[in-house]
Amino acid sequence: MQEEKYYSVRMRAAKNGPHEHGGKHISGGEMLSTYRDIKYAMNALLEKGLTHSRGNPDFMQVQFELIEEPIKLIQPLPIKTNKVASVEMGQALSWELLEKTGIPRKIIEKSYKYMTEYSNIRGAIVVDIQSGDRIDHRHEKGVRVSRMDWLNNNFEKWAAYYKMPNSPRVKEALVLAAKVSEHPASVAELCWSDDPEYITGYVASKKLGYQRITKLKEHGDEQGCRIFFVEGLKEWDSYIHYLEKQPVFVQWEGDKGES
Ligand code: PML
Ligand code: MG
């Protein structure tokens, strides 16, 4: 994998102008591709942005860039799907899980307000678990985790083994959560989609794995957000560099017959 050169392929789409001019975020996407497959990657991202249930974009940027750094291989997080009967039950479970990672209840309460307050930004927000403050100072942009992927072949074997949906959305969320949780300053992540048709979200952490929760919001609700909870983050620049620039492939070892 390391011998072949890889390219980071990215897309962002917005409506009513580009994001930086106040446009509404429609969709974003991240892939890693060989030179040969760049046109397929760009096409997949183009398709994703053009067919999103948040609306038809009138601005889109699809770009690729050679990756010079070695690509780090990481394992997928252990996965569990928690079926819940209502949004209330789903949210209560997400609180419980976040508490298990050591986040104080009052900080979780504050963060839940952020989930709606910052639902229109295109990246994630970073929250310190001691103060409960948003510490990324990235305003409307938030933090966009980039340069990551999971080769389809390996992901499909993983999905079949764990009886998980073989969907690009689930794959992308798993990749992002695995990358974020790998950093020692990351305590947990809370996410639900800004897609009005998608109500499953998750809490993820190194300790708890990727805990899917089948209802974290109501159908039709366009509000969604991602929070990365961190503790004792002293080196902001290196944390943000890891999230934005460190290239990562998720790779399941179980496909070699080990689990
Ligand atoms: C998104 O829409 O990108 C977020 C989806 C998070 C949940 C994915 C899943 O595990 O079903
Ligand atoms: Mg989305």
PDB file of N, CA, C and O in Angstrom, residues 118-148:
ATOM      1  N   TYR A 118     -24.584  24.857  16.688  1.00  0.00           N
ATOM      2  CA  TYR A 118     -23.577  24.787  15.628  1.00  0.00           C
ATOM      3  C   TYR A 118     -23.945  23.808  14.521  1.00  0.00           C
ATOM      4  O   TYR A 118     -23.084  23.289  13.828  1.00  0.00           O
ATOM      5  N   SER A 119     -25.240  23.582  14.358  1.00  0.00           N
ATOM      6  CA  SER A 119     -25.644  22.558  13.390  1.00  0.00           C
ATOM      7  C   SER A 119     -25.419  23.000  11.946  1.00  0.00           C
ATOM      8  O   SER A 119     -25.479  22.174  11.045  1.00  0.00           O
ATOM      9  N   ASN A 120     -25.160  24.281  11.730  1.00  0.00           N
ATOM     10  CA  ASN A 120     -24.982  24.707  10.342  1.00  0.00           C
ATOM     11  C   ASN A 120     -23.532  24.787   9.886  1.00  0.00           C
ATOM     12  O   ASN A 120     -23.275  25.114   8.741  1.00  0.00           O
ATOM     13  N   ILE A 121     -22.633  24.497  10.784  1.00  0.00           N
ATOM     14  CA  ILE A 121     -21.233  24.599  10.349  1.00  0.00           C
ATOM     15  C   ILE A 121     -20.826  23.327   9.610  1.00  0.00           C
ATOM     16  O   ILE A 121     -21.408  22.275   9.819  1.00  0.00           O
ATOM     17  N   ARG A 122     -19.807  23.440   8.749  1.00  0.00           N
ATOM     18  CA  ARG A 122     -19.536  22.278   7.893  1.00  0.00           C
ATOM     19  C   ARG A 122     -18.562  21.268   8.479  1.00  0.00           C
ATOM     20  O   ARG A 122     -18.527  20.123   8.063  1.00  0.00           O
ATOM     21  N   GLY A 123     -17.791  21.666   9.465  1.00  0.00           N
ATOM     22  CA  GLY A 123     -16.885  20.718  10.109  1.00  0.00           C
ATOM     23  C   GLY A 123     -17.369  20.372  11.508  1.00  0.00           C
ATOM     24  O   GLY A 123     -18.543  20.572  11.838  1.00  0.00           O
ATOM     25  N   ALA A 124     -16.436  19.860  12.310  1.00  0.00           N
ATOM     26  CA  ALA A 124     -16.782  19.499  13.689  1.00  0.00           C
ATOM     27  C   ALA A 124     -16.375  20.625  14.631  1.00  0.00           C
ATOM     28  O   ALA A 124     -15.595  21.506  14.252  1.00  0.00           O
ATOM     29  N   ILE A 125     -16.909  20.598  15.842  1.00  0.00           N
ATOM     30  CA  ILE A 125     -16.406  21.528  16.849  1.00  0.00           C
ATOM     31  C   ILE A 125     -15.611  20.725  17.894  1.00  0.00           C
ATOM     32  O   ILE A 125     -15.857  19.534  18.079  1.00  0.00           O
ATOM     33  N   VAL A 126     -14.689  21.397  18.551  1.00  0.00           N
ATOM     34  CA  VAL A 126     -13.861  20.727  19.560  1.00  0.00           C
ATOM     35  C   VAL A 126     -14.211  21.334  20.917  1.00  0.00           C
ATOM     36  O   VAL A 126     -14.205  22.556  21.086  1.00  0.00           O
ATOM     37  N   VAL A 127     -14.548  20.450  21.868  1.00  0.00           N
ATOM     38  CA  VAL A 127     -14.973  20.916  23.192  1.00  0.00           C
ATOM     39  C   VAL A 127     -14.048  20.340  24.259  1.00  0.00           C
ATOM     40  O   VAL A 127     -13.764  19.139  24.270  1.00  0.00           O
ATOM     41  N   ASP A 128     -13.611  21.226  25.150  1.00  0.00           N
ATOM     42  CA  ASP A 128     -12.761  20.804  26.269  1.00  0.00           C
ATOM     43  C   ASP A 128     -13.650  20.235  27.386  1.00  0.00           C
ATOM     44  O   ASP A 128     -14.624  20.876  27.782  1.00  0.00           O
ATOM     45  N   ILE A 129     -13.315  19.044  27.871  1.00  0.00           N
ATOM     46  CA  ILE A 129     -14.247  18.397  28.821  1.00  0.00           C
ATOM     47  C   ILE A 129     -14.148  18.954  30.243  1.00  0.00           C
ATOM     48  O   ILE A 129     -14.951  18.609  31.096  1.00  0.00           O
ATOM     49  N   GLN A 130     -13.168  19.799  30.499  1.00  0.00           N
ATOM     50  CA  GLN A 130     -13.125  20.417  31.827  1.00  0.00           C
ATOM     51  C   GLN A 130     -13.955  21.699  31.877  1.00  0.00           C
ATOM     52  O   GLN A 130     -14.763  21.887  32.762  1.00  0.00           O
ATOM     53  N   SER A 131     -13.768  22.550  30.862  1.00  0.00           N
ATOM     54  CA  SER A 131     -14.468  23.840  30.873  1.00  0.00           C
ATOM     55  C   SER A 131     -15.807  23.765  30.139  1.00  0.00           C
ATOM     56  O   SER A 131     -16.700  24.588  30.365  1.00  0.00           O
ATOM     57  N   GLY A 132     -15.950  22.836  29.229  1.00  0.00           N
ATOM     58  CA  GLY A 132     -17.151  22.770  28.393  1.00  0.00           C
ATOM     59  C   GLY A 132     -17.126  23.812  27.285  1.00  0.00           C
ATOM     60  O   GLY A 132     -18.097  23.989  26.548  1.00  0.00           O
ATOM     61  N   ASP A 133     -16.005  24.509  27.126  1.00  0.00           N
ATOM     62  CA  ASP A 133     -15.919  25.544  26.091  1.00  0.00           C
ATOM     63  C   ASP A 133     -15.597  24.941  24.728  1.00  0.00           C
ATOM     64  O   ASP A 133     -14.874  23.943  24.638  1.00  0.00           O
ATOM     65  N   ARG A 134     -16.125  25.601  23.711  1.00  0.00           N
ATOM     66  CA  ARG A 134     -15.700  25.264  22.349  1.00  0.00           C
ATOM     67  C   ARG A 134     -14.335  25.897  22.145  1.00  0.00           C
ATOM     68  O   ARG A 134     -14.190  27.118  22.290  1.00  0.00           O
ATOM     69  N   ILE A 135     -13.333  25.090  21.799  1.00  0.00           N
ATOM     70  CA  ILE A 135     -11.974  25.640  21.779  1.00  0.00           C
ATOM     71  C   ILE A 135     -11.338  25.703  20.388  1.00  0.00           C
ATOM     72  O   ILE A 135     -10.156  26.021  20.259  1.00  0.00           O
ATOM     73  N   ASP A 136     -12.108  25.394  19.346  1.00  0.00           N
ATOM     74  CA  ASP A 136     -11.436  25.341  18.034  1.00  0.00           C
ATOM     75  C   ASP A 136     -11.300  26.698  17.333  1.00  0.00           C
ATOM     76  O   ASP A 136     -10.480  26.841  16.439  1.00  0.00           O
ATOM     77  N   HIS A 137     -12.136  27.668  17.705  1.00  0.00           N
ATOM     78  CA  HIS A 137     -12.055  29.004  17.084  1.00  0.00           C
ATOM     79  C   HIS A 137     -12.094  28.952  15.558  1.00  0.00           C
ATOM     80  O   HIS A 137     -11.457  29.760  14.890  1.00  0.00           O
ATOM     81  N   ARG A 138     -12.793  27.980  15.034  1.00  0.00           N
ATOM     82  CA  ARG A 138     -12.859  27.853  13.577  1.00  0.00           C
ATOM     83  C   ARG A 138     -14.186  28.396  13.027  1.00  0.00           C
ATOM     84  O   ARG A 138     -14.534  28.133  11.873  1.00  0.00           O
ATOM     85  N   HIS A 139     -14.931  29.060  13.875  1.00  0.00           N
ATOM     86  CA  HIS A 139     -16.182  29.718  13.479  1.00  0.00           C
ATOM     87  C   HIS A 139     -17.082  28.813  12.643  1.00  0.00           C
ATOM     88  O   HIS A 139     -17.334  27.690  13.015  1.00  0.00           O
ATOM     89  N   GLU A 140     -17.515  29.327  11.482  1.00  0.00           N
ATOM     90  CA  GLU A 140     -18.473  28.607  10.645  1.00  0.00           C
ATOM     91  C   GLU A 140     -17.865  27.395   9.940  1.00  0.00           C
ATOM     92  O   GLU A 140     -18.574  26.522   9.448  1.00  0.00           O
ATOM     93  N   LYS A 141     -16.567  27.374   9.867  1.00  0.00           N
ATOM     94  CA  LYS A 141     -15.887  26.300   9.151  1.00  0.00           C
ATOM     95  C   LYS A 141     -15.789  25.031  10.010  1.00  0.00           C
ATOM     96  O   LYS A 141     -15.983  23.924   9.527  1.00  0.00           O
ATOM     97  N   GLY A 142     -15.517  25.201  11.284  1.00  0.00           N
ATOM     98  CA  GLY A 142     -15.280  24.047  12.140  1.00  0.00           C
ATOM     99  C   GLY A 142     -14.001  23.334  11.722  1.00  0.00           C
ATOM    100  O   GLY A 142     -13.201  23.853  10.943  1.00  0.00           O
ATOM    101  N   VAL A 143     -13.829  22.141  12.235  1.00  0.00           N
ATOM    102  CA  VAL A 143     -12.628  21.360  11.922  1.00  0.00           C
ATOM    103  C   VAL A 143     -13.011  20.249  10.962  1.00  0.00           C
ATOM    104  O   VAL A 143     -13.900  19.455  11.251  1.00  0.00           O
ATOM    105  N   ARG A 144     -12.347  20.212   9.837  1.00  0.00           N
ATOM    106  CA  ARG A 144     -12.659  19.186   8.847  1.00  0.00           C
ATOM    107  C   ARG A 144     -11.573  18.109   8.840  1.00  0.00           C
ATOM    108  O   ARG A 144     -10.432  18.371   8.462  1.00  0.00           O
ATOM    109  N   VAL A 145     -11.954  16.922   9.271  1.00  0.00           N
ATOM    110  CA  VAL A 145     -10.991  15.820   9.291  1.00  0.00           C
ATOM    111  C   VAL A 145     -10.807  15.338   7.855  1.00  0.00           C
ATOM    112  O   VAL A 145     -11.770  15.131   7.125  1.00  0.00           O
ATOM    113  N   SER A 146      -9.556  15.213   7.461  1.00  0.00           N
ATOM    114  CA  SER A 146      -9.270  14.970   6.053  1.00  0.00           C
ATOM    115  C   SER A 146      -8.218  13.875   5.888  1.00  0.00           C
ATOM    116  O   SER A 146      -7.641  13.404   6.857  1.00  0.00           O
ATOM    117  N   ARG A 147      -7.977  13.493   4.629  1.00  0.00           N
ATOM    118  CA  ARG A 147      -6.930  12.530   4.266  1.00  0.00           C
ATOM    119  C   ARG A 147      -7.120  11.183   4.941  1.00  0.00           C
ATOM    120  O   ARG A 147      -6.279  10.737   5.741  1.00  0.00           O
ATOM    121  N   MET A 148      -8.212  10.561   4.649  1.00  0.00           N
ATOM    122  CA  MET A 148      -8.508   9.264   5.295  1.00  0.00           C
ATOM    123  C   MET A 148      -9.435   8.473   4.393  1.00  0.00           C
ATOM    124  O   MET A 148     -10.193   9.033   3.595  1.00  0.00           O
TER     125      MET A 148
END
